[in-house]
Amino acid sequence: MAESAGPAGNETLLFLTDDQIRKGIEAMFFAYRGFTADPDRILAVQGYGRAHHRAIHFINRSPGTTVNNLLAILGVTKQSLNRVLRTLIDDGLVLSEVGTRDRRERNLYLTEAGAALERELSTAQRDRMRAAFRQAGPDAVAGFRRVLEAMMDGDMRRHYMRFREF
Amino acid sequence: MAESAGPAGNETLLFLTDDQIRKGIEAMFFAYRGFTADPDRILAVQGYGRAHHRAIHFINRSPGTTVNNLLAILGVTKQSLNRVLRTLIDDGLVLSEVGTRDRRERNLYLTEAGAALERELSTAQRDRMRAAFRQAGPDAVAGFRRVLEAMMDGDMRRHYMRFREF
DNA sequence: TTGGAATGTCAACAAGGCTGACATAAATTG
DNA sequence: CAATTTATGTCAGCCTTGTTGACATTCCAA
């Protein structure tokens, strides 16, 4: 090809140079800090951490979800999750009900207090995300989603896609 | 406006509905896991963690950087960074040289062994990022970058932009 | 020379990962 | 029915990585 040029040897692939990729890597690093900054501040007041936020988020997303399902989504050990879940249950933010179909399972729900904290956290996080979306524009948002979806591990993509329709 | 419709009350803002935003939030969460998965596996073998990776990455990006500069970029306490830096120096991956201009400062460099580990880590991470970029396409990559840049805190954006030209 | 800045270090603590072991209850399977 | 598997909880202990506080050293600059 006569128009071949540059380090990548192909102009159509210039967005795949190592430097472009490195910028993407650093963008992920710095942006993730912003992404978690607002919830982190709110959680710190209550003495909670990101692990609590994640549990609250996914229980809110799928009320009645089981411990096992949460373990698969969060990718942590049951001991680790249990510690977090225990404090949330003891503090009255999460309700754990014995399963009806299978009584070994525990169905997890947010209490009113839990839902209130969830709203506080997600409002803060959504405000920043909304501002970023608005600033970048709809086409950028679509691209953002496409790249992130391509970056996920297969297992995680399944958990993500399961609620795509909403 | 006659065409006003939907929860947002404006068709041109449909990408800003709470559900769209929530999808963006979960995309960040799941994608970040993929983003760190490969380096995490490599680091675990050596007995290192993400903190070591971050230090190695930014020393490699800016050879001769000072401890203070690294602190500002990483956003941790000097005690926390010092512990990580200490192990890297003791293990012969990082070289700490007394500053010439200001002898209170320490200029940090990767040794050959440190550079080797850096290459191993960044190759793994870049491979995934490159695959995601290729799959999503150049326009999506541009959007990805725009959204992430808009999501950063001001301080972090400054650190990010400082090396934009590469 | 004195103050302040940059750095290092020690100690203590907490969150939240991990592994391993073990208990219990309930469902499932042979 | 008995044995096994599954879902969950819990205890103990370990690691990384964050935090605060205190204090020493070095050295630049006013």
Coordinates of N, CA, C and O in Angstrom, one line a residue, chain A:
Chain A
M1 N 0.8 -1.2 0.0 CA 0.0 0.0 0.0 C 0.9 1.2 0.0 O 1.7 1.4 0.9
A2 N 0.6 2.1 -0.9 CA 1.4 3.3 -1.1 C 1.3 4.3 0.1 O 2.3 4.9 0.4
E3 N 0.2 4.3 0.7 CA 0.0 5.3 1.8 C 0.5 4.7 3.2 O 0.3 5.4 4.2
S4 N 1.0 3.5 3.2 CA 1.6 3.0 4.4 C 2.7 3.9 5.0 O 3.6 4.3 4.2
A5 N 2.6 4.3 6.3 CA 3.6 5.2 6.8 C 3.5 5.1 8.4 O 2.5 4.5 8.9
G6 N 4.5 5.6 9.0 CA 4.4 5.7 10.5 C 4.9 4.5 11.2 O 5.2 3.5 10.5
P7 N 5.0 4.5 12.5 CA 5.6 3.4 13.3 C 4.8 2.2 13.1 O 5.3 1.1 13.2
A8 N 3.4 2.3 13.0 CA 2.6 1.1 12.9 C 2.6 0.6 11.5 O 2.2 -0.6 11.3
G9 N 3.2 1.3 10.5 CA 3.2 0.8 9.2 C 1.9 0.9 8.5 O 1.8 0.3 7.4
N10 N 0.9 1.5 9.1 CA -0.4 1.5 8.5 C -1.2 2.7 9.1 O -1.5 2.7 10.3
E11 N -1.5 3.6 8.3 CA -2.2 4.8 8.8 C -3.5 4.6 9.5 O -3.9 5.2 10.4
T12 N -4.2 3.5 9.0 CA -5.5 3.2 9.5 C -5.3 2.6 10.9 O -6.3 2.5 11.7
L13 N -4.1 2.3 11.3 CA -3.9 1.7 12.6 C -3.1 2.6 13.6 O -2.6 2.1 14.6
L14 N -3.0 3.8 13.2 CA -2.2 4.8 14.1 C -2.8 4.9 15.5 O -2.1 5.3 16.4
F15 N -4.0 4.6 15.6 CA -4.6 4.7 17.0 C -4.2 3.5 17.8 O -4.6 3.3 19.0
L16 N -3.4 2.6 17.2 CA -2.9 1.4 18.0 C -1.4 1.5 18.3 O -0.8 0.5 18.7
T17 N -0.8 2.7 18.1 CA 0.6 2.8 18.5 C 0.7 2.6 20.0 O -0.2 2.8 20.8
D18 N 1.9 2.2 20.4 CA 2.2 2.0 21.8 C 1.9 3.2 22.6 O 1.4 3.1 23.8
D19 N 2.2 4.4 22.1 CA 1.9 5.6 22.8 C 0.5 5.9 23.0 O 0.0 6.3 24.0
Q20 N -0.3 5.6 21.9 CA -1.7 5.8 22.0 C -2.3 4.8 23.0 O -3.2 5.2 23.8
I21 N -1.8 3.6 23.1 CA -2.3 2.6 24.0 C -1.9 3.0 25.4 O -2.7 2.9 26.4
R22 N -0.7 3.6 25.6 CA -0.3 4.0 26.9 C -1.2 5.1 27.4 O -1.5 5.2 28.6
K23 N -1.6 6.0 26.5 CA -2.5 7.1 26.9 C -3.8 6.5 27.4 O -4.4 7.0 28.3
G24 N -4.3 5.5 26.7 CA -5.5 4.8 27.1 C -5.4 4.2 28.5 O -6.3 4.3 29.3
I25 N -4.2 3.6 28.7 CA -4.0 3.0 30.0 C -4.0 4.0 31.1 O -4.6 3.9 32.2
E26 N -3.3 5.1 30.9 CA -3.3 6.2 31.9 C -4.6 6.9 32.1 O -5.0 7.2 33.2
A27 N -5.3 7.0 31.0 CA -6.7 7.5 31.1 C -7.6 6.7 32.0 O -8.3 7.2 32.8
M28 N -7.5 5.3 31.8 CA -8.2 4.4 32.7 C -7.8 4.7 34.2 O -8.7 4.7 35.0
F29 N -6.5 4.7 34.4 CA -6.1 4.9 35.8 C -6.6 6.2 36.4 O -7.2 6.1 37.5
F30 N -6.4 7.3 35.7 CA -6.7 8.6 36.3 C -8.3 8.7 36.4 O -8.8 9.3 37.4
A31 N -9.0 8.2 35.4 CA -10.4 8.4 35.4 C -11.0 7.5 36.5 O -12.0 7.9 37.1
Y32 N -10.5 6.3 36.7 CA -11.1 5.5 37.7 C -11.0 6.1 39.1 O -11.9 5.9 40.0
R33 N -10.0 6.9 39.3 CA -9.8 7.6 40.6 C -11.0 8.6 40.7 O -11.5 8.8 41.8
G34 N -11.2 9.4 39.7 CA -12.4 10.3 39.7 C -13.7 9.5 39.9 O -14.6 10.0 40.6
F35 N -13.8 8.4 39.2 CA -15.0 7.6 39.2 C -15.4 7.2 40.7 O -16.5 7.2 41.0
T36 N -14.4 6.9 41.5 CA -14.6 6.4 42.8 C -14.5 7.5 43.9 O -14.9 7.3 45.1
A37 N -14.0 8.7 43.5 CA -13.7 9.7 44.5 C -14.9 10.1 45.3 O -14.9 10.2 46.6
D38 N -16.1 10.4 44.7 CA -17.2 10.9 45.4 C -17.8 9.9 46.3 O -18.1 10.2 47.5
P39 N -18.1 8.7 45.8 CA -18.6 7.7 46.8 C -17.6 7.4 47.9 O -18.1 7.2 49.1
D40 N -16.4 7.4 47.6 CA -15.4 7.1 48.7 C -15.5 8.1 49.8 O -15.4 7.8 51.0
R41 N -15.7 9.4 49.5 CA -15.8 10.4 50.5 C -17.1 10.2 51.4 O -17.0 10.3 52.6
I42 N -18.2 9.8 50.7 CA -19.4 9.6 51.4 C -19.3 8.4 52.4 O -19.7 8.4 53.5
L43 N -18.7 7.3 51.8 CA -18.5 6.1 52.6 C -17.6 6.2 53.8 O -17.9 5.7 54.8
A44 N -16.6 7.1 53.6 CA -15.6 7.2 54.7 C -16.3 7.8 55.9 O -15.9 7.4 57.1
V45 N -17.3 8.7 55.7 CA -18.0 9.2 56.9 C -18.7 8.2 57.7 O -18.6 8.2 58.9
Q46 N -19.3 7.2 57.0 CA -20.0 6.2 57.7 C -19.1 5.0 58.2 O -19.6 4.1 58.8
G47 N -17.8 5.1 57.8 CA -16.9 4.0 58.2 C -17.0 2.8 57.3 O -16.6 1.7 57.6
Y48 N -17.6 3.0 56.1 CA -17.6 2.0 55.1 C -16.5 2.2 54.0 O -15.9 3.2 54.0
G49 N -16.4 1.2 53.1 CA -15.4 1.3 52.0 C -16.0 0.9 50.7 O -17.3 0.7 50.6
R50 N -15.2 0.8 49.7 CA -15.7 0.5 48.4 C -16.4 -0.9 48.4 O -17.3 -1.1 47.6
A51 N -15.9 -1.8 49.2 CA -16.5 -3.1 49.2 C -18.0 -3.1 49.6 O -18.8 -3.8 49.0
H52 N -18.3 -2.2 50.5 CA -19.7 -2.0 50.9 C -20.5 -1.4 49.8 O -21.6 -1.8 49.5
H53 N -19.9 -0.4 49.1 CA -20.5 0.2 48.0 C -20.9 -0.8 46.9 O -22.0 -0.8 46.4
R54 N -20.0 -1.7 46.6 CA -20.2 -2.7 45.5 C -21.3 -3.6 45.9 O -22.2 -3.9 45.1
A55 N -21.3 -4.1 47.1 CA -22.4 -5.0 47.6 C -23.7 -4.2 47.5 O -24.7 -4.8 47.0
I56 N -23.8 -3.0 48.0 CA -25.1 -2.3 48.0 C -25.5 -2.0 46.6 O -26.7 -2.2 46.2
H57 N -24.6 -1.7 45.7 CA -25.0 -1.4 44.3 C -25.6 -2.6 43.7 O -26.7 -2.5 43.0
F58 N -25.0 -3.8 43.8 CA -25.5 -5.0 43.1 C -26.7 -5.6 43.8 O -27.5 -6.3 43.1
I59 N -26.9 -5.4 45.1 CA -28.1 -5.8 45.7 C -29.3 -4.9 45.2 O -30.4 -5.4 45.0
N60 N -29.0 -3.7 45.1 CA -30.0 -2.7 44.6 C -30.4 -3.1 43.2 O -31.6 -3.0 42.8
R61 N -29.4 -3.4 42.4 CA -29.7 -3.7 41.0 C -30.5 -5.0 40.8 O -31.4 -5.1 39.9
S62 N -30.3 -6.0 41.7 CA -31.0 -7.3 41.6 C -31.5 -7.6 43.0 O -30.9 -8.5 43.6
P63 N -32.6 -7.0 43.4 CA -33.1 -7.3 44.7 C -33.5 -8.8 44.8 O -34.0 -9.4 43.9
G64 N -33.1 -9.4 46.0 CA -33.4 -10.8 46.2 C -32.2 -11.7 45.6 O -32.3 -12.9 45.7
T65 N -31.2 -11.1 45.2 CA -30.0 -11.9 44.7 C -29.5 -12.7 45.8 O -29.6 -12.4 47.0
T66 N -28.8 -13.8 45.4 CA -28.2 -14.7 46.4 C -26.7 -14.4 46.7 O -26.1 -13.6 45.9
V67 N -26.2 -14.9 47.8 CA -24.8 -14.7 48.1 C -23.9 -15.2 47.0 O -23.0 -14.6 46.6
N68 N -24.2 -16.4 46.5 CA -23.4 -17.0 45.5 C -23.4 -16.2 44.2 O -22.3 -16.0 43.6
N69 N -24.5 -15.6 43.9 CA -24.6 -14.7 42.7 C -23.7 -13.5 42.9 O -22.9 -13.1 42.0
L70 N -23.8 -12.9 44.0 CA -23.0 -11.8 44.4 C -21.5 -12.1 44.3 O -20.7 -11.3 43.8
L71 N -21.2 -13.3 44.8 CA -19.8 -13.7 44.8 C -19.2 -13.8 43.4 O -18.1 -13.3 43.1
A72 N -20.1 -14.3 42.5 CA -19.6 -14.4 41.1 C -19.4 -13.0 40.4 O -18.5 -12.8 39.7
I73 N -20.3 -12.1 40.7 CA -20.3 -10.8 40.2 C -19.1 -10.0 40.7 O -18.3 -9.4 40.0
L74 N -18.9 -10.1 42.0 CA -17.8 -9.3 42.6 C -16.5 -9.9 42.5 O -15.4 -9.2 42.6
G75 N -16.4 -11.2 42.3 CA -15.1 -11.9 42.2 C -14.2 -11.9 43.4 O -13.0 -11.7 43.3
V76 N -14.9 -12.0 44.6 CA -14.1 -12.1 45.8 C -14.5 -13.4 46.5 O -15.3 -14.2 46.0
T77 N -13.8 -13.7 47.6 CA -14.1 -14.9 48.3 C -15.3 -14.7 49.2 O -15.6 -13.6 49.6
K78 N -15.9 -15.8 49.6 CA -17.1 -15.7 50.4 C -16.8 -15.1 51.8 O -17.6 -14.4 52.4
Q79 N -15.6 -15.4 52.3 CA -15.2 -14.9 53.6 C -15.1 -13.3 53.5 O -15.5 -12.6 54.5
S80 N -14.5 -12.9 52.4 CA -14.4 -11.4 52.2 C -15.8 -10.8 52.1 O -16.0 -9.8 52.7
L81 N -16.6 -11.4 51.3 CA -17.9 -10.8 51.1 C -18.7 -10.9 52.4 O -19.5 -10.0 52.7
N82 N -18.6 -12.0 53.1 CA -19.4 -12.2 54.3 C -19.1 -11.1 55.3 O -20.0 -10.7 56.0
R83 N -17.8 -10.8 55.4 CA -17.5 -9.7 56.4 C -18.2 -8.4 56.1 O -18.8 -7.8 57.0
V84 N -18.2 -8.1 54.8 CA -18.9 -6.8 54.4 C -20.4 -7.0 54.6 O -21.1 -6.1 55.2
L85 N -21.0 -8.1 54.2 CA -22.4 -8.3 54.3 C -22.9 -8.3 55.7 O -23.9 -7.8 56.1
R86 N -22.1 -8.9 56.6 CA -22.4 -9.0 58.0 C -22.6 -7.6 58.6 O -23.5 -7.3 59.3
T87 N -21.6 -6.7 58.3 CA -21.8 -5.4 58.9 C -23.0 -4.7 58.3 O -23.7 -4.0 59.0
L88 N -23.3 -4.9 57.0 CA -24.4 -4.2 56.4 C -25.7 -4.7 57.0 O -26.7 -4.0 57.2
I89 N -25.8 -6.0 57.3 CA -27.0 -6.6 57.9 C -27.1 -6.2 59.3 O -28.2 -5.7 59.7
D90 N -26.0 -6.2 60.0 CA -26.0 -5.8 61.4 C -26.4 -4.3 61.6 O -27.1 -3.9 62.5
D91 N -26.0 -3.5 60.6 CA -26.3 -2.1 60.7 C -27.7 -1.8 60.1 O -28.1 -0.6 60.0
G92 N -28.4 -2.8 59.7 CA -29.8 -2.6 59.2 C -29.9 -2.0 57.8 O -30.9 -1.4 57.5
L93 N -28.9 -2.2 57.0 CA -28.9 -1.7 55.6 C -29.3 -2.7 54.6 O -29.8 -2.4 53.5
V94 N -29.0 -4.0 55.0 CA -29.3 -5.1 54.1 C -30.2 -6.1 54.9 O -29.9 -6.4 56.1
L95 N -31.1 -6.7 54.2 CA -32.0 -7.8 54.8 C -31.6 -9.1 54.1 O -31.6 -9.2 52.9
S96 N -31.4 -10.1 54.9 CA -31.1 -11.4 54.4 C -32.2 -12.4 54.8 O -32.4 -12.7 56.0
E97 N -32.9 -12.9 53.7 CA -34.0 -13.8 54.0 C -33.7 -15.2 53.5 O -33.2 -15.3 52.4
V98 N -34.1 -16.2 54.3 CA -33.9 -17.5 53.8 C -34.8 -17.7 52.6 O -35.9 -17.3 52.5
G99 N -34.1 -18.4 51.6 CA -34.8 -18.6 50.3 C -36.0 -19.5 50.4 O -36.1 -20.4 51.3
T100 N -37.0 -19.2 49.6 CA -38.3 -20.0 49.6 C -38.1 -21.3 48.8 O -38.4 -22.4 49.2
R101 N -37.6 -21.1 47.6 CA -37.4 -22.2 46.7 C -36.4 -23.2 47.2 O -36.6 -24.4 47.4
D102 N -35.2 -22.6 47.6 CA -34.1 -23.4 48.1 C -33.7 -22.7 49.4 O -33.2 -21.6 49.5
R103 N -34.0 -23.4 50.5 CA -33.8 -22.8 51.8 C -32.4 -22.7 52.3 O -32.1 -22.1 53.3
R104 N -31.5 -23.2 51.5 CA -30.0 -23.0 51.8 C -29.6 -21.6 51.4 O -28.7 -21.0 51.9
E105 N -30.3 -21.1 50.4 CA -29.9 -19.7 49.8 C -30.4 -18.6 50.7 O -31.4 -18.8 51.5
R106 N -29.7 -17.5 50.6 CA -30.2 -16.3 51.3 C -30.5 -15.2 50.2 O -29.6 -14.9 49.4
N107 N -31.7 -14.7 50.3 CA -32.0 -13.6 49.3 C -31.8 -12.3 50.0 O -32.2 -12.1 51.1
L108 N -31.1 -11.4 49.3 CA -30.6 -10.2 49.9 C -31.4 -9.0 49.3 O -31.6 -8.9 48.1
Y109 N -31.8 -8.1 50.2 CA -32.5 -6.9 49.8 C -32.0 -5.7 50.6 O -31.4 -5.9 51.7
L110 N -32.1 -4.5 50.0 CA -31.8 -3.3 50.8 C -33.0 -3.0 51.6 O -34.1 -3.1 51.2
T111 N -32.7 -2.5 52.8 CA -33.8 -2.0 53.7 C -34.0 -0.5 53.2 O -33.3 0.0 52.3
E112 N -34.9 0.2 53.9 CA -35.1 1.6 53.5 C -33.9 2.4 53.7 O -33.5 3.2 52.9
A113 N -33.2 2.1 54.9 CA -31.9 2.8 55.2 C -30.9 2.5 54.1 O -30.1 3.3 53.7
G114 N -30.9 1.2 53.7 CA -29.9 0.8 52.7 C -30.1 1.4 51.4 O -29.2 1.9 50.7
A115 N -31.4 1.5 51.0 CA -31.8 2.2 49.8 C -31.4 3.7 49.8 O -31.0 4.3 48.8
A116 N -31.6 4.3 51.0 CA -31.3 5.7 51.1 C -29.8 5.9 50.9 O -29.4 6.8 50.1
L117 N -28.9 5.1 51.5 CA -27.5 5.2 51.3 C -27.2 4.9 49.8 O -26.3 5.6 49.2
E118 N -27.8 3.9 49.2 CA -27.6 3.6 47.8 C -27.9 4.9 46.9 O -27.1 5.2 46.0
R119 N -29.0 5.5 47.2 CA -29.3 6.7 46.4 C -28.3 7.8 46.6 O -27.9 8.4 45.6
E120 N -27.8 8.0 47.8 CA -26.8 9.0 48.1 C -25.6 8.7 47.3 O -25.0 9.6 46.6
L121 N -25.1 7.4 47.3 CA -23.9 7.1 46.6 C -24.1 7.2 45.1 O -23.2 7.7 44.4
S122 N -25.2 6.6 44.6 CA -25.3 6.6 43.1 C -25.6 8.0 42.6 O -25.2 8.3 41.5
T123 N -26.2 8.8 43.4 CA -26.5 10.2 42.9 C -25.1 10.9 42.7 O -24.9 11.5 41.6
A124 N -24.2 10.7 43.7 CA -22.9 11.4 43.6 C -22.2 10.9 42.3 O -21.6 11.6 41.5
Q125 N -22.2 9.5 42.2 CA -21.4 8.9 41.1 C -22.1 9.2 39.7 O -21.4 9.5 38.8
R126 N -23.4 9.2 39.7 CA -24.1 9.5 38.5 C -23.9 10.9 38.0 O -23.8 11.2 36.9
D127 N -23.9 11.9 39.0 CA -23.7 13.3 38.7 C -22.4 13.5 37.9 O -22.3 14.2 36.9
R128 N -21.3 12.8 38.4 CA -20.1 13.0 37.7 C -20.1 12.3 36.3 O -19.6 12.9 35.3
M129 N -20.7 11.1 36.3 CA -20.8 10.4 35.0 C -21.6 11.2 34.0 O -21.3 11.3 32.9
R130 N -22.7 11.8 34.5 CA -23.6 12.5 33.6 C -22.9 13.7 33.1 O -23.0 14.0 31.9
A131 N -22.1 14.4 33.9 CA -21.4 15.6 33.5 C -20.4 15.2 32.4 O -20.2 15.9 31.4
A132 N -19.7 14.1 32.6 CA -18.7 13.6 31.7 C -19.4 13.2 30.4 O -18.9 13.6 29.3
F133 N -20.5 12.5 30.4 CA -21.2 12.1 29.2 C -21.7 13.4 28.5 O -21.6 13.5 27.2
R134 N -22.2 14.4 29.2 CA -22.7 15.5 28.5 C -21.6 16.3 27.9 O -21.8 16.8 26.7
Q135 N -20.5 16.4 28.6 CA -19.4 17.1 28.0 C -18.8 16.4 26.8 O -18.4 17.1 25.8
A136 N -18.8 15.1 26.8 CA -18.2 14.3 25.7 C -19.1 14.1 24.5 O -18.7 14.0 23.4
G137 N -20.4 14.1 24.8 CA -21.4 13.9 23.7 C -21.8 12.4 23.4 O -21.0 11.5 23.8
P138 N -22.9 12.2 22.8 CA -23.5 10.9 22.6 C -22.6 9.9 21.9 O -22.5 8.8 22.2
D139 N -21.9 10.4 20.8 CA -21.1 9.5 20.0 C -19.9 9.1 20.9 O -19.5 7.9 20.8
A140 N -19.3 10.0 21.7 CA -18.2 9.6 22.5 C -18.7 8.6 23.5 O -17.9 7.6 23.9
V141 N -19.9 8.7 24.1 CA -20.4 7.8 25.1 C -20.5 6.4 24.5 O -20.2 5.4 25.1
A142 N -21.0 6.3 23.2 CA -21.1 5.0 22.6 C -19.8 4.4 22.4 O -19.6 3.2 22.6
G143 N -18.8 5.2 22.0 CA -17.4 4.7 21.9 C -16.8 4.2 23.2 O -16.2 3.1 23.3
F144 N -17.0 5.0 24.2 CA -16.6 4.7 25.6 C -17.2 3.3 26.0 O -16.4 2.4 26.4
R145 N -18.5 3.1 25.8 CA -19.1 1.8 26.1 C -18.5 0.7 25.3 O -18.2 -0.4 25.8
R146 N -18.2 0.9 24.0 CA -17.7 -0.1 23.1 C -16.3 -0.6 23.6 O -16.0 -1.8 23.6
V147 N -15.5 0.4 23.9 CA -14.1 0.0 24.3 C -14.2 -0.7 25.6 O -13.5 -1.7 25.8
L148 N -14.9 -0.2 26.6 CA -15.0 -0.8 27.9 C -15.5 -2.3 27.8 O -15.0 -3.2 28.4
E149 N -16.5 -2.5 27.0 CA -17.1 -3.8 26.8 C -16.1 -4.7 26.2 O -16.0 -5.9 26.6
A150 N -15.2 -4.2 25.3 CA -14.2 -5.1 24.7 C -13.1 -5.4 25.7 O -12.3 -6.3 25.5
M151 N -13.0 -4.6 26.7 CA -11.9 -4.7 27.7 C -12.2 -5.7 28.8 O -11.3 -6.2 29.5
M152 N -13.5 -6.0 28.9 CA -13.9 -6.9 30.0 C -13.5 -8.3 29.8 O -13.4 -8.8 28.7
D153 N -13.3 -9.1 30.9 CA -13.1 -10.5 30.8 C -14.5 -11.1 30.5 O -15.5 -10.5 30.8
G154 N -14.4 -12.3 29.9 CA -15.7 -12.9 29.4 C -16.7 -13.1 30.5 O -17.9 -12.8 30.4
D155 N -16.2 -13.5 31.7 CA -17.2 -13.7 32.8 C -17.8 -12.4 33.2 O -19.1 -12.4 33.4
M156 N -17.0 -11.4 33.2 CA -17.6 -10.1 33.7 C -18.6 -9.5 32.6 O -19.6 -8.9 33.0
R157 N -18.2 -9.8 31.4 CA -19.1 -9.3 30.3 C -20.5 -9.9 30.4 O -21.5 -9.3 30.2
R158 N -20.5 -11.2 30.8 CA -21.8 -11.9 31.0 C -22.6 -11.2 32.1 O -23.8 -11.0 31.9
H159 N -21.9 -10.9 33.2 CA -22.7 -10.2 34.3 C -23.1 -8.9 33.9 O -24.2 -8.4 34.3
Y160 N -22.3 -8.2 33.1 CA -22.7 -6.9 32.6 C -23.8 -6.9 31.6 O -24.8 -6.2 31.7
M161 N -23.8 -7.9 30.7 CA -24.8 -8.0 29.6 C -26.1 -8.4 30.1 O -27.2 -8.1 29.6
R162 N -26.1 -9.2 31.2 CA -27.3 -9.7 31.8 C -28.4 -8.6 32.0 O -29.6 -8.8 32.0
F163 N -27.9 -7.4 32.2 CA -28.8 -6.3 32.5 C -28.8 -5.2 31.4 O -29.2 -4.1 31.7
R164 N -28.3 -5.6 30.3 CA -28.1 -4.7 29.2 C -29.5 -4.0 28.8 O -29.5 -2.9 28.4
E165 N -30.5 -4.8 28.9 CA -31.8 -4.3 28.3 C -32.4 -3.1 29.1 O -33.2 -2.4 28.6
F166 N -31.9 -2.9 30.3 CA -32.5 -1.8 31.1 C -32.0 -0.5 30.7 O -30.8 -0.4 30.5

